[in-house]
Coordinates of C-alpha atoms in Angstrom, one line a residue:
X1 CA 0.0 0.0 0.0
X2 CA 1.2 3.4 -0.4
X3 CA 1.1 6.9 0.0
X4 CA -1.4 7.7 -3.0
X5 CA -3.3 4.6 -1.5
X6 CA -3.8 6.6 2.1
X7 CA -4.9 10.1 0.4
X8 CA -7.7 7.6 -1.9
X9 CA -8.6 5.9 1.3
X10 CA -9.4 9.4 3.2
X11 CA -11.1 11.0 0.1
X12 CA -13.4 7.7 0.1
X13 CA -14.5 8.2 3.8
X14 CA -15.0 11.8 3.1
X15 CA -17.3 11.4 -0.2
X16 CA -19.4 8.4 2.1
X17 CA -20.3 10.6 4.7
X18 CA -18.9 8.4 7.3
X19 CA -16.4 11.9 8.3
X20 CA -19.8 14.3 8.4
X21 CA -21.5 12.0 10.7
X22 CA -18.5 11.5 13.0
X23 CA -18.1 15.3 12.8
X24 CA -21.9 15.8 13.6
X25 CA -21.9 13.8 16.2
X26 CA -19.3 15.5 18.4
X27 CA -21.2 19.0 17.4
X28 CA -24.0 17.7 18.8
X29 CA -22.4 17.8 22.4
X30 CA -22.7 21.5 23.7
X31 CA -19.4 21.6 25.1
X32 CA -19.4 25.3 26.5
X33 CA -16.4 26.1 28.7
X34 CA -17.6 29.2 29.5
X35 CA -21.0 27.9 30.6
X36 CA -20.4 26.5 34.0
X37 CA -23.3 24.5 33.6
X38 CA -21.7 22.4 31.1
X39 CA -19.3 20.6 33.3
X40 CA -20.8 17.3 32.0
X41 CA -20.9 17.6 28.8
X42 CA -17.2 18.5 28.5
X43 CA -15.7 15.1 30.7
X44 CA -18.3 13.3 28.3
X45 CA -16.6 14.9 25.2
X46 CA -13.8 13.5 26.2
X47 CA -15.1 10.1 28.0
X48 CA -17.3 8.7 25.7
X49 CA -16.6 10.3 22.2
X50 CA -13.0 10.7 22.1
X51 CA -11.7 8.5 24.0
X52 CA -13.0 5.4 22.3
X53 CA -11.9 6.4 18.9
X54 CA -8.2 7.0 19.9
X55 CA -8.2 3.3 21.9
X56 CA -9.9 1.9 18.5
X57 CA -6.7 3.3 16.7
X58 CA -4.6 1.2 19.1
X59 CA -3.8 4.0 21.4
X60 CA -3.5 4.0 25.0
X61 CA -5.7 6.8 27.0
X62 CA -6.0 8.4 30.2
X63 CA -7.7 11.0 31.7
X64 CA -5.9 13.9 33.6
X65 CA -6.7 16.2 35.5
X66 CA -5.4 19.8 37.7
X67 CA -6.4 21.6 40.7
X68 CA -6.3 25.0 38.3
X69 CA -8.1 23.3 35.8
X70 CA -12.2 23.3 35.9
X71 CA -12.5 20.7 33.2
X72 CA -10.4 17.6 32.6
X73 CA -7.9 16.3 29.9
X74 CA -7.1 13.1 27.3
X75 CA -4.0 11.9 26.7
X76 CA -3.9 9.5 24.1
X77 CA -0.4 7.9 23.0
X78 CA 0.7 4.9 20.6
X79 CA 4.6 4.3 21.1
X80 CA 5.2 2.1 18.4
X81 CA 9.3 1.6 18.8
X82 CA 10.8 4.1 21.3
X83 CA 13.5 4.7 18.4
X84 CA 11.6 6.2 16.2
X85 CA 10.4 10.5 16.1
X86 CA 7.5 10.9 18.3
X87 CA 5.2 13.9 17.2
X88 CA 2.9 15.9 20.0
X89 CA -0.8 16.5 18.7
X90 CA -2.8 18.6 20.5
X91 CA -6.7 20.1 20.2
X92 CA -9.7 21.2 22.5
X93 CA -13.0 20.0 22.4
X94 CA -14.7 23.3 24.1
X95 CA -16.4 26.0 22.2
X96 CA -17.5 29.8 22.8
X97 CA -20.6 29.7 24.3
X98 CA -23.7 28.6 21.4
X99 CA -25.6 32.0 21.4
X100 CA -28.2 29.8 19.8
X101 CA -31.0 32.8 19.2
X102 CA -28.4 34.5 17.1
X103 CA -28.4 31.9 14.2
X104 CA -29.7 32.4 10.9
X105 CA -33.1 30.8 10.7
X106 CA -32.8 27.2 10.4
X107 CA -29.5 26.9 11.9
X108 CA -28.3 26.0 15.4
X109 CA -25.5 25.7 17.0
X110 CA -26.0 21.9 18.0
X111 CA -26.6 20.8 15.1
X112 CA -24.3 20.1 11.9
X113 CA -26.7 21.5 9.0
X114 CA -25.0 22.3 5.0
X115 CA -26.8 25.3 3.7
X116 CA -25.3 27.7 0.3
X117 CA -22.2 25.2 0.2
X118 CA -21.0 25.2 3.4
X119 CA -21.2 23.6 7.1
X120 CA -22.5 25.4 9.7
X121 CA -22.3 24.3 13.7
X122 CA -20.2 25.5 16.7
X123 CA -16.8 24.2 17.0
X124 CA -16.7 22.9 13.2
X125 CA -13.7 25.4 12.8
X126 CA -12.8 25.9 16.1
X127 CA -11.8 23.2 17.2
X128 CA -13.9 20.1 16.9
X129 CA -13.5 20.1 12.7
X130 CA -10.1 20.4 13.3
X131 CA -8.6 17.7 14.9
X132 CA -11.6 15.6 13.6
X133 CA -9.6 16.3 10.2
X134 CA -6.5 15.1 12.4
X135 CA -7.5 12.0 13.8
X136 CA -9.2 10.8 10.7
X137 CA -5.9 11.4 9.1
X138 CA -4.0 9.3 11.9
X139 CA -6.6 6.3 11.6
X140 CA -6.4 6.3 7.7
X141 CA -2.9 5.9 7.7
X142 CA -3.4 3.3 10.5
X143 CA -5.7 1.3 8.2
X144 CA -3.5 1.8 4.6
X145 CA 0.2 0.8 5.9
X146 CA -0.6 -1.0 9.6
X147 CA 1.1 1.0 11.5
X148 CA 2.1 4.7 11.7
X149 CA 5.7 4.5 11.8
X150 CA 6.1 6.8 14.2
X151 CA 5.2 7.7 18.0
X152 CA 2.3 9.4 18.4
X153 CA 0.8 11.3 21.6
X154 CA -1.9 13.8 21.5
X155 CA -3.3 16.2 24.2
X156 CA -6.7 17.3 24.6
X157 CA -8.0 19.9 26.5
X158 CA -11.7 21.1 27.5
X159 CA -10.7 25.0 28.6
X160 CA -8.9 26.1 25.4
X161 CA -11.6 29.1 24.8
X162 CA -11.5 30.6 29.1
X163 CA -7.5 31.0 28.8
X164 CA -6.3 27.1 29.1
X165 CA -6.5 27.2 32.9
X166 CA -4.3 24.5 34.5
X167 CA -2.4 23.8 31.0
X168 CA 0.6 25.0 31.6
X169 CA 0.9 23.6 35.5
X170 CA -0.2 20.0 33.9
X171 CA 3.0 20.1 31.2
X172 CA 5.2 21.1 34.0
X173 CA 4.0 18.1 36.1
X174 CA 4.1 15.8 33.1
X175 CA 7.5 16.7 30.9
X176 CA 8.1 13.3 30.6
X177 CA 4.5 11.9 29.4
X178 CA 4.7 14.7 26.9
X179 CA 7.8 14.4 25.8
X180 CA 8.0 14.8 22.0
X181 CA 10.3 15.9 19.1
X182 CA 7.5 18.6 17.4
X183 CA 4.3 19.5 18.0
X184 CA 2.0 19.2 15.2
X185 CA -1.8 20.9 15.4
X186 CA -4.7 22.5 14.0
X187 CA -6.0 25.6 15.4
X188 CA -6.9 29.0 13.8
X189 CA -7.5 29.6 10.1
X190 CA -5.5 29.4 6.9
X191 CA -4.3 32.7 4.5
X192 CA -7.0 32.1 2.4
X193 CA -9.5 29.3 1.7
X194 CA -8.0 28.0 -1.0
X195 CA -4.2 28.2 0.4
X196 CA -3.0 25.2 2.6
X197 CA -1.2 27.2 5.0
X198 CA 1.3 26.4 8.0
X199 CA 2.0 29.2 10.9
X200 CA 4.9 28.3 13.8
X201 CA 3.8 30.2 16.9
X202 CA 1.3 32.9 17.9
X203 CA 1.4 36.1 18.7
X204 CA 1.1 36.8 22.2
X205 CA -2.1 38.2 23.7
X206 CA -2.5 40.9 26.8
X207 CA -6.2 41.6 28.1
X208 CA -6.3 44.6 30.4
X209 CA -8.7 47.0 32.0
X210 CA -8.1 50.6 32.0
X211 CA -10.2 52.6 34.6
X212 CA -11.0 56.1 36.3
X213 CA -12.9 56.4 39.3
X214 CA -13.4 60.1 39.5
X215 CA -16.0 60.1 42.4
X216 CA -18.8 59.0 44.0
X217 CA -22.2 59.5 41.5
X218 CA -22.6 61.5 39.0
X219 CA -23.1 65.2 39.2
X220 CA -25.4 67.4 36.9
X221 CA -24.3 68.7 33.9
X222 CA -25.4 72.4 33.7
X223 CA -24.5 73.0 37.2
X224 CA -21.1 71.1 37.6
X225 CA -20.0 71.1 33.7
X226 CA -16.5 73.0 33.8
X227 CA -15.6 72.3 37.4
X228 CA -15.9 68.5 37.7
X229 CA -13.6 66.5 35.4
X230 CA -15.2 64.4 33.2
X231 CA -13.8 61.1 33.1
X232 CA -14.7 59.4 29.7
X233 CA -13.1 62.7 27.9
X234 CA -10.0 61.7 30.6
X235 CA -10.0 57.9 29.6
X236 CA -10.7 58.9 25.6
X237 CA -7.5 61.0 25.7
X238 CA -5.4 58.5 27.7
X239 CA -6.3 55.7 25.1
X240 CA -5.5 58.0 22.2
X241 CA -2.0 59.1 24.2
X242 CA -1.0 55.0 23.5
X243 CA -2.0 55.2 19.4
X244 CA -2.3 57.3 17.2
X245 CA -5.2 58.5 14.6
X246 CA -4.4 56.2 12.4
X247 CA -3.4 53.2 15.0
X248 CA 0.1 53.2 15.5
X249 CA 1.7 52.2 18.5
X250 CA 3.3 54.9 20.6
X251 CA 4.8 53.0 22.9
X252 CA 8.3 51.7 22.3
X253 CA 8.4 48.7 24.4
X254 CA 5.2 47.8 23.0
X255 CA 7.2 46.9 19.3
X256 CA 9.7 45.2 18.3
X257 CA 12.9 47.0 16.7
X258 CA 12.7 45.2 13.7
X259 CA 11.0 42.4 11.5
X260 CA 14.0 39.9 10.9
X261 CA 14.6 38.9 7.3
X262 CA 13.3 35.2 7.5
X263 CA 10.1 36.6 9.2
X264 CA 9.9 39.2 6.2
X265 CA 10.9 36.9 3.0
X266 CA 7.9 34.7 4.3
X267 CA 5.5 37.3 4.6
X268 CA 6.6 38.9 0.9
X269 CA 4.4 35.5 -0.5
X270 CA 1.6 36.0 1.8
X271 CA -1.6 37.9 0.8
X272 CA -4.1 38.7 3.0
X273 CA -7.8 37.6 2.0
X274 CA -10.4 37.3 4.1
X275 CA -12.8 36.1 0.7
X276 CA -16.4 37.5 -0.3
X277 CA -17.8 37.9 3.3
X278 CA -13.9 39.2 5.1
X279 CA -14.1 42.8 5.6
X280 CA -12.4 45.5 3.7
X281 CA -8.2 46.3 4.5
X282 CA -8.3 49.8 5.1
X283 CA -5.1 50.6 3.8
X284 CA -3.9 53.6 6.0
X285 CA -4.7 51.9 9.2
X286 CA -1.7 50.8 11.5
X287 CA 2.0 50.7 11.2
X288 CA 3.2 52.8 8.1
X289 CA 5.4 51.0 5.8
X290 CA 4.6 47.7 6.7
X291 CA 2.4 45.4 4.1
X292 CA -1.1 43.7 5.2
X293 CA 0.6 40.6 6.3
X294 CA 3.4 41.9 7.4
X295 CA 1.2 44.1 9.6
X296 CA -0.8 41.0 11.1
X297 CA 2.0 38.5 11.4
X298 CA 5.1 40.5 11.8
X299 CA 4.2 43.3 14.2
X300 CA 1.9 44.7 17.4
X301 CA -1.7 46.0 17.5
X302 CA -3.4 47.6 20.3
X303 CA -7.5 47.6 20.3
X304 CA -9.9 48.7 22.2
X305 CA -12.7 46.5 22.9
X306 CA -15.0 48.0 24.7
X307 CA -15.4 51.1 26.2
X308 CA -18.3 52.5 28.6
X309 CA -19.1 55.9 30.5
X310 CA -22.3 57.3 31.9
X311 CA -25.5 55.0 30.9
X312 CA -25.4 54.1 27.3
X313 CA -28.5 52.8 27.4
X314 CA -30.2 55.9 29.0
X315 CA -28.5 58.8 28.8
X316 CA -28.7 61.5 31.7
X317 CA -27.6 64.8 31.9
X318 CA -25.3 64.0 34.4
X319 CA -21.4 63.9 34.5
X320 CA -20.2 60.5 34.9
X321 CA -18.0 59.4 38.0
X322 CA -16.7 56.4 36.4
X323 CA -15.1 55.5 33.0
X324 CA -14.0 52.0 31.7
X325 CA -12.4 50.2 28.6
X326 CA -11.4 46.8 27.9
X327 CA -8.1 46.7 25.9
X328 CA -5.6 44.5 24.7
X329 CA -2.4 44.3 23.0
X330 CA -1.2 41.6 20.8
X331 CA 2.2 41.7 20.3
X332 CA 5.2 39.3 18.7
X333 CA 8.3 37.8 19.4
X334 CA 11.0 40.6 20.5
X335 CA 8.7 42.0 23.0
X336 CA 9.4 41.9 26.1
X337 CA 6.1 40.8 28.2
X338 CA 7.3 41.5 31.7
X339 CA 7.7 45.2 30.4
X340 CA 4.3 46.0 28.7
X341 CA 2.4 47.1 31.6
X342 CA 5.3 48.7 33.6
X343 CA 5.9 50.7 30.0
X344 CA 1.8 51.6 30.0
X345 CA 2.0 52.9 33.3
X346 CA 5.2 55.4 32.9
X347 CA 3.6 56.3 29.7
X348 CA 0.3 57.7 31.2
X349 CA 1.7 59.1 34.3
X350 CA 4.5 60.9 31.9
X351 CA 1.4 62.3 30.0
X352 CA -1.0 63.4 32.7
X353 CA -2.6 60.3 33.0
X354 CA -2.0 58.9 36.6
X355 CA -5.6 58.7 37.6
X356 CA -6.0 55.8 35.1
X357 CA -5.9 52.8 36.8
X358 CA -4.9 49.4 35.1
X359 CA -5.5 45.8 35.8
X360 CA -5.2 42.3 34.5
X361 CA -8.4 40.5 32.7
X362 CA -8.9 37.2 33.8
X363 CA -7.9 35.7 31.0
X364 CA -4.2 34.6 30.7
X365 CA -1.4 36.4 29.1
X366 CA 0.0 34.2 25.8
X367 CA 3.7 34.7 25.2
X368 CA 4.8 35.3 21.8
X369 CA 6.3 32.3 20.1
X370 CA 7.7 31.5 16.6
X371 CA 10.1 29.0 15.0
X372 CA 12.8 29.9 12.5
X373 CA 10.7 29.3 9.1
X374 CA 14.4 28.1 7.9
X375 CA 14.0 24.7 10.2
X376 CA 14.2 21.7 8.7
X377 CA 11.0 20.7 9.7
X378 CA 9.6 23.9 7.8
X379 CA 10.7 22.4 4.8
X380 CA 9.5 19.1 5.0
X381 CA 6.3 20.3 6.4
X382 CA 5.7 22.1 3.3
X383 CA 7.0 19.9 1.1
X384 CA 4.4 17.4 2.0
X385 CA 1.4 19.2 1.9
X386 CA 2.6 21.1 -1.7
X387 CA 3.0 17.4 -2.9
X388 CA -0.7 15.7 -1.6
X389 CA -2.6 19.3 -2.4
X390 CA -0.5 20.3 -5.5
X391 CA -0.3 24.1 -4.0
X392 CA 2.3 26.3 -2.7
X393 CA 1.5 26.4 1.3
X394 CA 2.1 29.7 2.9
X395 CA 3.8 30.0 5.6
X396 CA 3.3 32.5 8.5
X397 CA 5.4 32.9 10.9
X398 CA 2.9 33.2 13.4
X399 CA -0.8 32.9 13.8
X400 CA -2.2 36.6 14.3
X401 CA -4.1 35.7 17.1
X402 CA -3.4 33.7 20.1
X403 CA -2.8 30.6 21.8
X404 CA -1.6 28.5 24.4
X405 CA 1.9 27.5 22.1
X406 CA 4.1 29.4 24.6
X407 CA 3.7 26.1 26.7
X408 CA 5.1 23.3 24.1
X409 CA 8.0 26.0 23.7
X410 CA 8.9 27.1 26.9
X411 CA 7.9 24.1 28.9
X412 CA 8.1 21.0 26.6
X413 CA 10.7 22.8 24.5
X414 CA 9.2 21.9 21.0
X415 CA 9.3 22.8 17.9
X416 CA 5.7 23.6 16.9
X417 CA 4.3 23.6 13.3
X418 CA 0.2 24.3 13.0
X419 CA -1.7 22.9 10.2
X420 CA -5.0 25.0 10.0
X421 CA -8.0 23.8 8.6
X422 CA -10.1 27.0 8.9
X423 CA -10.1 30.3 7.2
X424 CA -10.8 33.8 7.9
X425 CA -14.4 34.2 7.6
X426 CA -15.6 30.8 9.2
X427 CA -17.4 33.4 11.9
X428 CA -15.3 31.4 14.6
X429 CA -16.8 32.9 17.9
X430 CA -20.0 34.3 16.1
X431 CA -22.9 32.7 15.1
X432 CA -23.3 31.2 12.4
X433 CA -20.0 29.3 12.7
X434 CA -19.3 27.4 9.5
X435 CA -16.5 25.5 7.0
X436 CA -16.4 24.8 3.4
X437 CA -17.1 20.9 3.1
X438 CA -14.4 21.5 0.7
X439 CA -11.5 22.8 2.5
X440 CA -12.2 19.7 5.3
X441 CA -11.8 17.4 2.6
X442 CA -8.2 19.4 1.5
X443 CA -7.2 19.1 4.9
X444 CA -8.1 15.2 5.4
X445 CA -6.1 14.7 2.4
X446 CA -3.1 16.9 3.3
X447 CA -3.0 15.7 7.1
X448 CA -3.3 12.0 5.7
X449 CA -0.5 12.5 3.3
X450 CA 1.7 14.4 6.3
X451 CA 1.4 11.8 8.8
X452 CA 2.3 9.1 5.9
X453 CA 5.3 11.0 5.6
X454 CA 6.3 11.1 9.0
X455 CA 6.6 7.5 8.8
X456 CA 8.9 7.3 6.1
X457 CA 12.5 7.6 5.5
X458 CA 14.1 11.4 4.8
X459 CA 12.3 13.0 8.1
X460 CA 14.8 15.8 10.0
X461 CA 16.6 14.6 12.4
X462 CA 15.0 14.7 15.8
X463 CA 16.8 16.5 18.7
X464 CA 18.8 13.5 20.1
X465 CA 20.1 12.6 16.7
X466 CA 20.9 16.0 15.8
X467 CA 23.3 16.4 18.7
X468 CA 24.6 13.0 19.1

């Protein structure tokens, strides 16, 4: 049997419908992490529908489990000779919450339903389509050859989307279970639809409140106005201290000095394209001199995602005591993160701005993590998804959002290479979250062809054989 015999075998379960109903299935479970009545549905994701198809792939499973954690984990691993590369997988089977009266009529978030070409349900891009698509890919490479021909482990976690609480404590406690020579996921969304793609960190992500508490109540308008400082116009000139009109950073600490060369020669073949239904670039927005991807991938943004003064609601003629905006700051490898909220707070004391308080989110800080796109295992990686999908892959140097990859770096020390099978305007975290049937099928085929590879002569050399 070979290689061509693997991709055939996936594209066959795709076109049955045997990878829809699997797919459906696991939709079906309403496996919202941020719903704290879901607790039961998200051990059962793991208990009774993951589990079972890992051990039918001959893999050994347990359940784990942190104090810091409010939702358990699966470990699956298949050690098929202890000489051989063993490769990390890793996915989550929560979701954003459903926001079920939000669908388009005739669509729910529970349920896997094809409507105008594409599949719509929550967690079909993010992740449950995703490392369906990878396990599939495993199994059918499992059934062509008999074996994999390499180690596999793969980590799944249930509190990806409320920060990965307990993640990072469970990899320190288990370096040796998790011991690996790459990591090799699916998360987050391609270039383009139509461009198999492969990113090597993230950027990192900072959440932070920014807050004045002027005084107790508000105070009327026409008789205080002029005497009692407002403190929206305050916090509304504080936030526009940190960027300017057009959105560029004016902290220095808050960018790095420089894009390096690899990270830029990538980025010069990557377009961004969020398709039909993306939104429009606008083109002066930002960091001058810097191209769209370049902009996304190779440098910092700071956004403000909510702001609120006075009643918005209701409106009163009153001056408000209290102003408040949610912020956050991705940022990319060269920034320091231990600096980024010392640097915020000498920068609004410096500009008249001390009364603006700041303070942590709850949701964890991601470091800012990327691998040299001139590894070896760059190369190969491409290599074999340009030869199953007969496309150039892009490669990013990081995904321009965030996750939890500052763990397999810093902790497990990996090398990590992501595989997305998502694009931009899959409405991940929106309703009416959907995939092309089209690119799942691409992805099948290219993860199918990449694990075939992995268990064939001409892989890099893994860590221990490079230094011996």
């Amino acid at each position: 049997m070979t290689r061509a015999d693997a991709v055939a075998r996936a594209d066959h379960f795709f076109e049955s419908g045997a990878f829809r109903e699997r797919l459906a299935r696991r939709i079906a479970i309403p496996t919202e992490s941020q719903n704290p009545d879901r607790a039961g549905e998200l051990a059962a994701y793991l208990g009774t529908e993951l589990q079972p198809a890992f051990e039918a792939m001959g893999f050994a499973c347990r359940i784990l489990a942190h104090p810091k954690a409010r939702a358990p984990f699966l470990y699956a691993e298949r050690i098929e000779d202890p000489a051989l590369p063993t490769v990390l997988g890793y996915g989550h089977g929560d979701v954003i919450r459903g926001l079920d009266a939000e669908w388009h009529e005739g669509l729910s978030p529970w349920r896997l339903t094809e409507a105008q070409g594409r599949w719509y349900g929550r967690g079909i891009a993010d992740n449950k389509g995703q490392h369906t698509v990878n396990m599939e890919a495993l199994r059918t490479v499992l059934e062509t050859r008999g074996r994999l021909g390499f180690n596999a482990k793969y980590l799944v976690e249930m509190g990806e989307e409320t920060g990965s609480p307990g993640l990072r404590e469970l990899c320190e406690a288990h370096r040796g279970l998790f011991a690996a020579d790459l990591l090799i996921a699916s998360d987050g969304p391609r270039l383009r639809a139509d461009r198999p793609t492969i990113f090597l960190g993230a950027r990192g992500g900072l959440n932070f409140d920014m807050t004045i508490e002027a005084r107790e109540g508000g105070h009327h308008s026409g008789n205080w106005g002029g005497l009692l400082s407002n403190p929206g116009i305050q916090l509304a000139h504080a936030i526009a201290s940190i960027v300017s009109p057009t959105g560029q950073i004016r902290i220095p600490a808050w960018v790095p000095k420089e894009i390096p060369a690899p990270v830029r020669e990538v980025l010069a073949d990557c377009e961004v394209d969020g398709g039909a239904d993306g939104p429009a670039i606008d083109p002066d927005w930002g960091e001058p001199g810097l191209t769209p991807a370049e902009q996304v991938y190779g440098w910092c943004n700071f956004e403000v995602l909510a702001f609120k003064t006075g009643n918005p609601e209701t409106p009163v003629n009153a001056i408000p005591p209290r102003a408040w905006a949610r912020c956050q700051l991705r940022f990319v490898v060269g920034v320091d993160p231990d600096a980024l909220l010392p640097a915020l707070r000498r920068h609004l004391d410096r500009h008249g701005f001390p009364m603006v308080q700041l303070s942590l989110t709850r949701e964890t800080m991601f470091k800012a993590t990327r691998l040299d796109p001139a590894d070896p295992w760059v190369r190969w990686a491409v290599a074999s998804l340009a030869k199953t999908t007969g496309k150039k892959p892009a490669i990013l140097p990081n995904l321009g959002g965030s996750l939890p990859n500052d763990i397999f770096t810093e902790v497990l020390g990996l090398r990590t290479i992501w595989v997305p099978h998502s694009y931009p305007a899959c409405s991940q975290h929106a309703p009416n979250e959907h995939l092309p049937p089209a690119l799942l099928r691409e992805g099948l085929r290219a993860m199918t062809g990449l694990y075939w590879d992995l268990g064939e002569p001409g892989v890099p050399a893994t860590r221990d054989a490079a230094s011996s």
